[in-house]
CSV table of C-alpha atoms and ligand atoms in Angstrom, one decimal:
chain,number,residue,atom,x,y,z
A,169,UNK,CA,-23.5,-0.1,-0.4
A,170,UNK,CA,-21.7,-2.6,-1.6
A,171,UNK,CA,-17.3,-1.8,-2.0
A,172,UNK,CA,-18.3,-2.2,-6.0
A,173,UNK,CA,-21.2,0.1,-6.2
A,174,UNK,CA,-18.5,3.0,-4.0
A,175,UNK,CA,-16.2,2.5,-6.3
A,176,UNK,CA,-17.8,3.0,-8.9
A,177,UNK,CA,-20.2,5.9,-7.3
A,178,UNK,CA,-17.8,7.8,-5.4
A,179,UNK,CA,-15.6,8.2,-8.4
A,180,UNK,CA,-18.1,9.8,-10.3
A,181,UNK,CA,-17.6,13.3,-11.1
A,182,UNK,CA,-20.6,15.4,-12.1
A,183,UNK,CA,-20.0,18.0,-14.8
A,184,UNK,CA,-22.4,20.9,-15.0
A,185,UNK,CA,-20.4,22.5,-17.9
A,186,UNK,CA,-20.8,19.4,-20.9
A,187,UNK,CA,-22.8,16.8,-18.5
A,188,UNK,CA,-20.0,14.0,-19.8
A,189,UNK,CA,-20.0,10.9,-18.1
A,190,UNK,CA,-16.7,10.5,-17.8
A,191,UNK,CA,-14.2,12.4,-15.8
A,192,UNK,CA,-12.9,16.0,-17.9
A,193,UNK,CA,-9.2,16.3,-17.3
A,194,UNK,CA,-8.3,20.0,-15.7
A,195,UNK,CA,-4.4,20.4,-16.9
A,196,UNK,CA,-5.0,24.8,-16.3
A,197,UNK,CA,-2.7,25.0,-13.5
A,198,UNK,CA,-4.3,27.7,-12.0
A,199,UNK,CA,-8.0,28.2,-11.2
A,200,UNK,CA,-10.1,32.6,-12.5
A,201,UNK,CA,-11.4,34.3,-9.5
A,202,UNK,CA,-14.7,36.0,-10.1
A,203,UNK,CA,-15.1,40.3,-10.4
A,204,UNK,CA,-15.4,40.3,-6.4
A,205,UNK,CA,-12.2,38.0,-6.3
A,206,UNK,CA,-13.4,34.6,-5.4
A,207,UNK,CA,-12.8,31.6,-6.3
A,208,UNK,CA,-16.3,30.4,-7.9
A,209,UNK,CA,-14.9,26.6,-7.1
A,210,UNK,CA,-12.9,27.0,-4.1
A,211,UNK,CA,-9.7,25.9,-6.6
A,212,UNK,CA,-6.7,28.5,-6.3
A,213,UNK,CA,-3.7,26.5,-7.8
A,214,UNK,CA,-2.8,23.4,-9.0
A,215,UNK,CA,-0.5,22.5,-6.5
A,216,UNK,CA,-3.0,23.5,-3.4
A,217,UNK,CA,-6.3,21.1,-5.5
A,218,UNK,CA,-7.4,20.8,-8.7
A,219,UNK,CA,-10.8,19.3,-9.3
A,220,UNK,CA,-9.5,15.9,-10.5
A,221,UNK,CA,-6.9,15.6,-7.0
A,222,UNK,CA,-10.0,16.3,-5.2
A,223,UNK,CA,-12.5,13.7,-6.4
A,224,UNK,CA,-9.0,11.1,-5.7
A,225,UNK,CA,-9.0,12.4,-2.1
A,226,UNK,CA,-13.0,12.5,-1.6
A,227,UNK,CA,-12.8,8.7,-2.9
A,228,UNK,CA,-9.7,7.3,-0.9
A,229,UNK,CA,-11.5,8.7,2.1
A,230,UNK,CA,-14.7,7.3,1.4
A,231,UNK,CA,-13.1,4.5,0.8
A,232,UNK,CA,-11.3,3.3,4.0
A,233,UNK,CA,-14.1,4.2,5.6
A,234,UNK,CA,-12.2,8.0,6.3
A,235,UNK,CA,-12.8,11.7,6.7
A,236,UNK,CA,-10.2,13.4,5.1
A,237,UNK,CA,-8.5,11.5,2.2
A,238,UNK,CA,-4.8,13.1,0.9
A,239,UNK,CA,-3.2,12.7,-2.5
A,240,UNK,CA,0.6,12.6,-2.9
A,241,UNK,CA,2.9,12.3,-6.0
A,242,UNK,CA,4.1,8.4,-5.0
A,243,UNK,CA,3.6,6.3,-1.8
A,244,UNK,CA,6.9,7.2,-0.7
A,245,UNK,CA,5.8,11.3,-0.8
A,246,UNK,CA,2.9,10.0,1.3
A,247,UNK,CA,4.6,8.6,3.8
A,248,UNK,CA,7.4,11.2,4.1
A,249,UNK,CA,4.9,13.9,4.6
A,250,UNK,CA,3.5,11.6,7.5
A,251,UNK,CA,6.7,11.6,9.2
A,252,UNK,CA,7.4,15.6,8.5
A,253,UNK,CA,4.5,15.8,10.8
A,254,UNK,CA,6.2,14.9,13.2
A,255,UNK,CA,9.5,17.2,15.1
A,256,UNK,CA,12.9,16.2,16.2
A,257,UNK,CA,13.0,13.6,18.7
A,258,UNK,CA,10.1,12.4,18.6
A,259,UNK,CA,9.9,8.6,18.4
A,260,UNK,CA,8.7,5.6,15.6
A,261,UNK,CA,8.1,2.3,16.0
A,262,UNK,CA,8.3,0.2,13.3
A,263,UNK,CA,9.5,-2.8,11.5
A,264,UNK,CA,12.1,-4.2,9.9
A,265,UNK,CA,9.7,-6.6,8.2
A,266,UNK,CA,7.8,-4.0,6.5
A,267,UNK,CA,8.5,-2.4,2.3
A,268,UNK,CA,12.4,-2.0,2.8
A,269,UNK,CA,12.2,2.0,0.9
A,270,UNK,CA,9.9,2.8,3.9
A,271,UNK,CA,13.0,1.8,6.8
A,272,UNK,CA,15.6,3.2,4.2
A,273,UNK,CA,14.2,6.7,4.8
A,274,UNK,CA,14.6,6.8,8.2
A,275,UNK,CA,18.0,5.5,8.1
A,276,UNK,CA,18.9,8.1,5.7
A,277,UNK,CA,16.8,10.7,5.2
A,278,UNK,CA,14.5,10.8,8.4
A,279,UNK,CA,17.1,10.1,10.9
A,280,UNK,CA,19.7,13.1,9.9
A,281,UNK,CA,16.7,15.7,10.3
A,282,UNK,CA,16.3,14.0,14.0
A,283,UNK,CA,13.9,11.5,14.1
A,284,UNK,CA,14.6,8.1,16.3
A,285,UNK,CA,13.3,5.0,15.2
A,286,UNK,CA,13.0,1.1,17.3
A,287,UNK,CA,12.8,-1.6,14.4
A,288,UNK,CA,10.3,-4.2,16.3
A,289,UNK,CA,8.8,-7.0,15.3
A,290,UNK,CA,5.4,-5.8,15.7
A,291,UNK,CA,3.4,-8.9,15.1
A,292,UNK,CA,5.0,-9.4,18.6
A,293,UNK,CA,2.8,-7.5,21.4
A,294,UNK,CA,5.7,-7.4,24.6
A,295,UNK,CA,7.9,-6.5,22.2
A,296,UNK,CA,6.4,-3.6,21.4
A,297,UNK,CA,5.5,-2.5,24.9
A,298,UNK,CA,9.0,-2.8,25.3
A,299,UNK,CA,10.5,-0.2,22.9
A,300,UNK,CA,8.1,2.5,23.9
A,301,UNK,CA,9.7,5.9,25.1
A,302,UNK,CA,7.8,8.7,26.5
A,303,UNK,CA,8.9,10.1,23.3
A,304,UNK,CA,7.5,7.8,20.9
A,305,UNK,CA,4.2,9.3,18.9
A,306,UNK,CA,3.8,6.9,16.0
A,307,UNK,CA,3.8,2.9,15.5
A,308,UNK,CA,4.1,2.7,11.7
A,309,UNK,CA,2.5,-0.7,11.3
A,310,UNK,CA,2.0,-2.4,7.1
A,311,UNK,CA,0.3,-5.5,7.3
A,312,UNK,CA,0.4,-8.2,5.2
A,313,UNK,CA,3.5,-7.1,5.1
A,314,UNK,CA,6.6,-6.9,2.4
A,315,UNK,CA,7.3,-9.7,1.0
A,316,UNK,CA,7.0,-12.1,3.7
A,317,UNK,CA,3.4,-11.7,4.7
A,318,UNK,CA,4.1,-11.7,8.2
A,319,UNK,CA,0.5,-9.8,9.4
A,320,UNK,CA,0.2,-7.6,13.0
A,321,UNK,CA,-3.1,-7.4,14.6
A,322,UNK,CA,-4.2,-3.8,13.8
A,323,UNK,CA,-6.6,-3.6,17.1
A,324,UNK,CA,-4.1,-4.7,19.3
A,325,UNK,CA,-1.7,-2.4,18.4
A,326,UNK,CA,-4.0,0.5,17.8
A,327,UNK,CA,-5.0,-0.1,21.5
A,328,UNK,CA,-1.7,0.0,22.4
A,329,UNK,CA,-0.3,3.0,20.9
A,330,UNK,CA,-3.3,5.0,22.4
A,331,UNK,CA,-2.8,3.9,25.5
A,332,UNK,CA,1.1,6.0,25.2
A,333,UNK,CA,-0.3,9.0,23.4
A,334,UNK,CA,0.8,7.9,20.1
A,335,UNK,CA,-1.2,7.5,16.5
A,336,UNK,CA,-1.4,4.2,14.5
A,337,UNK,CA,-0.8,4.5,11.3
A,338,UNK,CA,-0.7,0.9,8.8
A,339,UNK,CA,0.3,0.9,5.0
A,340,UNK,CA,-2.7,-0.6,3.5
A,341,UNK,CA,-0.9,-1.1,0.3
A,342,UNK,CA,-1.0,-4.5,-0.2
A,343,UNK,CA,-4.4,-5.8,1.5
A,344,UNK,CA,-5.7,-2.7,-0.2
A,345,UNK,CA,-9.4,-1.3,0.8
A,346,UNK,CA,-11.4,-4.0,-0.5
A,347,UNK,CA,-9.4,-6.7,1.7
A,348,UNK,CA,-8.8,-4.5,5.4
A,349,UNK,CA,-10.0,-1.2,6.3
A,350,UNK,CA,-7.3,-0.7,9.4
A,351,UNK,CA,-9.6,2.4,10.5
A,352,UNK,CA,-12.0,0.1,11.9
A,353,UNK,CA,-9.8,-1.7,13.7
A,354,UNK,CA,-8.7,1.8,15.1
A,355,UNK,CA,-5.8,3.2,13.1
A,356,UNK,CA,-5.4,6.5,12.5
A,357,UNK,CA,-4.0,7.0,9.2
A,358,UNK,CA,-4.3,4.5,6.3
A,359,UNK,CA,-1.3,4.8,3.8
A,360,UNK,CA,-1.1,3.5,0.5
A,361,UNK,CA,1.1,3.4,-2.4
A,362,UNK,CA,-1.8,3.9,-5.3
A,363,UNK,CA,0.8,3.2,-7.8
A,364,UNK,CA,0.1,-0.6,-6.9
A,365,UNK,CA,-3.9,-2.1,-6.8
A,366,UNK,CA,-5.8,1.7,-6.6
A,367,UNK,CA,-3.6,2.8,-10.2
A,368,UNK,CA,-4.3,-1.9,-11.3
A,369,UNK,CA,-1.7,-1.4,-14.6
A,370,UNK,CA,1.6,-0.8,-14.0
A,371,UNK,CA,1.1,2.9,-15.5
A,372,UNK,CA,0.6,5.5,-12.8
A,373,UNK,CA,2.8,6.1,-10.0
A,374,UNK,CA,0.5,7.6,-7.1
A,375,UNK,CA,0.2,8.0,-2.8
A,376,UNK,CA,-2.5,8.3,-0.4
A,377,UNK,CA,-3.0,8.8,3.7
A,378,UNK,CA,-6.2,8.5,5.1
A,379,UNK,CA,-7.2,10.1,8.4
A,380,UNK,CA,-9.8,8.7,9.9
A,381,UNK,CA,-10.8,11.9,11.9
A,382,UNK,CA,-10.3,15.4,10.6
A,383,UNK,CA,-9.0,18.0,13.0
A,384,UNK,CA,-4.7,19.0,13.6
A,385,UNK,CA,-3.3,16.0,11.7
A,386,UNK,CA,-4.9,16.5,8.7
A,387,UNK,CA,-4.3,20.4,9.2
A,388,UNK,CA,-0.7,19.9,9.5
A,389,UNK,CA,-0.9,16.9,6.7
A,390,UNK,CA,-2.8,19.4,3.4
A,391,UNK,CA,0.4,22.3,4.9
A,392,UNK,CA,2.7,19.9,4.6
A,393,UNK,CA,1.4,18.7,1.0
A,394,UNK,CA,1.1,22.5,0.1
A,395,UNK,CA,4.5,23.4,1.0
A,396,UNK,CA,6.9,20.5,0.1
A,397,UNK,CA,4.6,20.0,-3.5
A,398,UNK,CA,5.1,15.9,-4.0
A,399,UNK,CA,1.8,15.5,-5.0
A,400,UNK,CA,0.5,14.1,-7.9
A,401,UNK,CA,-0.5,15.1,-11.6
A,402,UNK,CA,-4.2,16.2,-12.7
A,403,UNK,CA,-3.2,13.7,-15.7
A,404,UNK,CA,-1.8,11.4,-13.0
A,405,UNK,CA,-5.5,11.3,-10.1
A,406,UNK,CA,-7.7,10.9,-13.0
A,407,UNK,CA,-5.2,7.3,-14.2
A,408,UNK,CA,-6.2,6.4,-10.4
A,409,UNK,CA,-9.9,7.3,-9.9
A,410,UNK,CA,-10.3,5.0,-12.5
A,411,UNK,CA,-8.3,2.5,-11.6
A,412,UNK,CA,-10.4,2.3,-8.4
A,413,UNK,CA,-13.3,1.8,-10.2
A,414,UNK,CA,-12.2,-1.6,-11.4
A,415,UNK,CA,-10.2,-2.4,-8.4
A,416,UNK,CA,-13.0,-4.2,-5.7
A,417,UNK,CA,-13.2,-7.1,-8.4
A,418,UNK,CA,-9.7,-6.7,-9.4
A,419,UNK,CA,-8.4,-7.2,-6.3
A,420,UNK,CA,-10.9,-10.2,-5.3
A,421,UNK,CA,-10.0,-11.7,-8.4
A,422,UNK,CA,-6.8,-12.0,-7.9
A,423,UNK,CA,-7.1,-12.8,-3.8
A,424,UNK,CA,-9.1,-15.8,-5.6
A,425,UNK,CA,-6.3,-17.4,-7.5
A,426,UNK,CA,-3.6,-16.4,-5.2
A,427,UNK,CA,-4.9,-18.8,-2.7
A,428,UNK,CA,-4.7,-22.2,-5.0
A,429,UNK,CA,-1.3,-20.7,-6.5
A,430,UNK,CA,0.1,-20.9,-3.2
A,431,UNK,CA,-2.0,-23.9,-1.7
A,432,UNK,CA,-0.4,-25.5,-5.1
A,433,UNK,CA,3.0,-24.3,-4.2
A,434,UNK,CA,3.6,-25.8,-0.6
A,435,UNK,CA,3.0,-29.2,-1.9
A,436,UNK,CA,5.2,-28.7,-4.4
A,437,UNK,CA,8.8,-30.7,-3.8
A,438,UNK,CA,11.1,-27.6,-5.2
A,439,UNK,CA,9.2,-25.6,-2.9
A,440,UNK,CA,10.9,-25.2,0.4
A,441,UNK,CA,8.0,-22.4,2.3
A,442,UNK,CA,4.6,-20.5,1.3
A,443,UNK,CA,4.4,-16.9,2.7
A,444,UNK,CA,0.9,-16.0,2.5
A,445,UNK,CA,-1.9,-14.5,5.4
A,446,UNK,CA,-4.8,-17.2,3.2
A,447,UNK,CA,-2.3,-20.8,4.1
A,448,UNK,CA,-3.9,-22.0,6.7
A,449,UNK,CA,-0.5,-22.9,7.7
A,450,UNK,CA,0.2,-19.6,8.4
A,451,UNK,CA,1.3,-18.5,11.7
A,452,UNK,CA,-0.9,-15.8,11.6
A,453,UNK,CA,-4.1,-17.3,9.5
A,454,UNK,CA,-6.6,-16.5,13.0
A,455,UNK,CA,-5.2,-13.0,12.7
A,456,UNK,CA,-5.8,-12.9,9.0
A,457,UNK,CA,-9.5,-13.7,9.1
A,458,UNK,CA,-9.8,-11.9,12.0
A,459,UNK,CA,-9.4,-8.8,10.1
A,460,UNK,CA,-9.1,-9.2,6.2
A,461,UNK,CA,-12.1,-10.2,4.4
A,462,UNK,CA,-13.0,-11.1,0.7
A,463,UNK,CA,-9.8,-13.2,0.9
A,464,UNK,CA,-6.0,-12.5,1.3
A,465,UNK,CA,-4.4,-10.6,-1.6
A,466,UNK,CA,-3.0,-10.9,-4.9
A,467,UNK,CA,0.3,-11.3,-2.5
A,468,UNK,CA,2.2,-14.1,-2.4
A,469,UNK,CA,6.2,-15.3,-1.7
A,470,UNK,CA,7.5,-18.3,-2.1
A,471,UNK,CA,11.3,-20.0,-1.3
A,472,UNK,CA,13.2,-21.8,-3.9
A,473,UNK,CA,16.8,-23.7,-2.4
A,474,UNK,CA,19.5,-22.6,-3.8
A,475,UNK,CA,19.4,-19.5,-2.4
A,476,UNK,CA,19.6,-15.9,-5.0
A,477,UNK,CA,20.9,-18.3,-7.5
A,478,UNK,CA,18.3,-20.5,-7.1
A,479,UNK,CA,15.3,-18.0,-7.4
A,480,UNK,CA,17.2,-16.0,-10.5
A,481,UNK,CA,16.7,-19.5,-12.1
A,482,UNK,CA,13.0,-20.5,-12.2
A,483,UNK,CA,12.2,-16.3,-12.1
A,484,UNK,CA,14.4,-16.6,-15.5
A,485,UNK,CA,12.1,-19.3,-16.8
A,486,UNK,CA,9.3,-18.4,-16.5
A,487,UNK,CA,6.8,-17.7,-19.4
A,488,UNK,CA,3.6,-16.3,-18.3
A,489,UNK,CA,4.6,-14.1,-15.8
A,490,UNK,CA,7.2,-11.2,-16.3
A,491,UNK,CA,10.4,-10.9,-13.9
A,492,UNK,CA,9.9,-6.8,-12.7
A,493,UNK,CA,9.4,-4.9,-9.6
A,494,UNK,CA,6.3,-3.7,-8.4
A,495,UNK,CA,2.9,-5.5,-8.0
A,496,UNK,CA,-0.8,-4.9,-8.1
A,497,UNK,CA,-1.5,-4.7,-12.1
A,498,UNK,CA,-3.6,-6.7,-14.1
A,499,UNK,CA,0.1,-8.9,-15.2
A,500,UNK,CA,1.7,-11.2,-12.9
A,501,UNK,CA,4.7,-10.4,-11.7
A,502,UNK,CA,7.9,-12.2,-10.0
A,503,UNK,CA,10.9,-11.5,-8.9
A,504,UNK,CA,13.6,-12.1,-6.7
A,505,UNK,CA,13.2,-9.9,-3.9
A,506,UNK,CA,17.2,-10.2,-2.4
A,507,UNK,CA,18.1,-8.4,-5.2
A,508,UNK,CA,16.0,-5.2,-4.5
A,509,UNK,CA,16.8,-5.3,-1.3
A,510,UNK,CA,20.0,-4.0,0.8
A,511,UNK,CA,22.7,-6.5,2.9
A,512,UNK,CA,20.5,-5.6,6.4
A,513,UNK,CA,16.9,-7.2,4.6
A,514,UNK,CA,15.2,-9.9,6.6
A,515,UNK,CA,14.5,-11.9,3.7
A,516,UNK,CA,15.8,-14.6,2.7
A,517,UNK,CA,18.0,-14.3,-0.6
A,518,UNK,CA,16.1,-17.7,-2.6
A,519,UNK,CA,12.5,-15.6,-2.0
A,520,UNK,CA,10.1,-15.0,-4.9
A,521,UNK,CA,7.8,-12.5,-4.7
A,522,UNK,CA,4.7,-12.5,-5.9
A,523,UNK,CA,2.0,-10.2,-8.2
A,524,UNK,CA,-1.3,-12.4,-9.2
A,525,UNK,CA,-2.6,-11.2,-12.3
A,526,UNK,CA,-5.5,-11.1,-14.2
A,527,UNK,CA,-4.7,-14.4,-16.3
A,528,UNK,CA,-6.0,-16.8,-15.7
A,529,UNK,CA,-5.5,-19.6,-12.8
A,530,UNK,CA,-4.6,-22.6,-14.9
A,531,UNK,CA,-2.2,-21.3,-16.7
A,532,UNK,CA,-0.6,-19.3,-14.0
A,533,UNK,CA,0.3,-22.5,-12.6
A,534,UNK,CA,1.3,-24.4,-15.4
A,535,UNK,CA,4.2,-21.3,-16.0
A,536,UNK,CA,5.1,-22.0,-12.9
A,537,UNK,CA,5.0,-26.0,-12.7
A,538,UNK,CA,7.0,-25.8,-16.0
A,539,UNK,CA,9.7,-23.3,-14.0
A,540,UNK,CA,10.1,-25.5,-11.3
A,541,UNK,CA,11.0,-28.8,-12.5
A,542,UNK,CA,13.9,-26.9,-15.2
A,543,UNK,CA,14.9,-25.4,-12.4
B,104,PLP,C1,5.1,0.4,-3.2
B,104,PLP,C2,5.1,0.4,-1.7
B,104,PLP,C3,5.6,1.2,-1.6
B,104,PLP,C4,6.2,2.4,-2.1
B,104,PLP,O1,5.4,3.3,-3.2
B,104,PLP,P1,6.0,4.4,-4.3
B,104,PLP,O2,4.4,4.4,-4.7
B,104,PLP,O3,7.2,2.9,-5.3
B,104,PLP,O4,6.6,5.6,-3.5
B,104,PLP,C5,4.8,1.6,0.2
B,104,PLP,N1,4.9,0.7,0.9
B,104,PLP,C6,4.6,-1.0,-0.2
B,104,PLP,C7,4.1,-1.6,0.8
B,104,PLP,C8,4.1,-0.6,-1.2
B,104,PLP,O5,4.1,-1.9,-2.2
């Protein structure tokens, strides 16, 4: 089945009560037992599960080609659940070029709790091999990475992880299942901040884990999800499920605009560097072609002269782009990224991160043109 069709089919709720075409929102926190004390639909208490979350979780698994989907109250809650499934003394391999808060989570929360980790450039297989320890249990990858759009070879890294007895988990937020399915390349776990392209309208916070296999890890993560309680509300699940229905169209359109914007920026004299996996100048363009499909994503970043003040000046002069953090909504956003990351982050001072929205391409380029002229 084609993705557009799948996205509509898996999110359809079959309402036995009123034959509603769109999904009702089940706000009830608790579910009635029958005379024998059984739960007729399997729902007990909303932290454990509810019809809206169930529908979302099944949709997540279907879209990623996985077996089990788990929804969380935020992307960070999803990452935390995965780290909590490890034990003190276990070792995680990750990259300094991934989402900054994921690194902070390791440093500020999980290291004091006993987890060990190494920051390695995961685009370099040899470096990763060298970082492996007998206690390595998880490769935590992100590709394309936020905000420099470095790529990691999913097949090579999954193979390496499995050869040392570790799990391979991938933050697939930027690519979405529309452009990349890490499980197809051997990953065991896929994570999403559903706040971004899944929700798609900058109005709901959510996170997800999708597992390739059912089994021990799935049981453990369900337990963590329920016991630590970082779950989304039924309304949040409803919004994210609705977002899924248009995600294939949105992401394809955003990718189709991002490529010509990246190409245009690359020729602009005020722009020093453009980071976009769809550019033939991207050092890992071949990997992008091998593991991404339907386009290279709606996210790009570029560097201007003059460091952070230079980047701030450009962001401030834009009129169609909104200067704000986050990504994946219908509106184009831009931010001088260094503001949001600590002094230890490898992000260049003059870097502007762009989330391409659904406005007309010509208007976006014209806006960038006037802002860069005045910069
Ligand atoms: C936003 C984001 C996260 C964190 O998700 P929240 O929903 O904000 O908790 C994780 N990874 C990436 C790549 C993100 O862009």
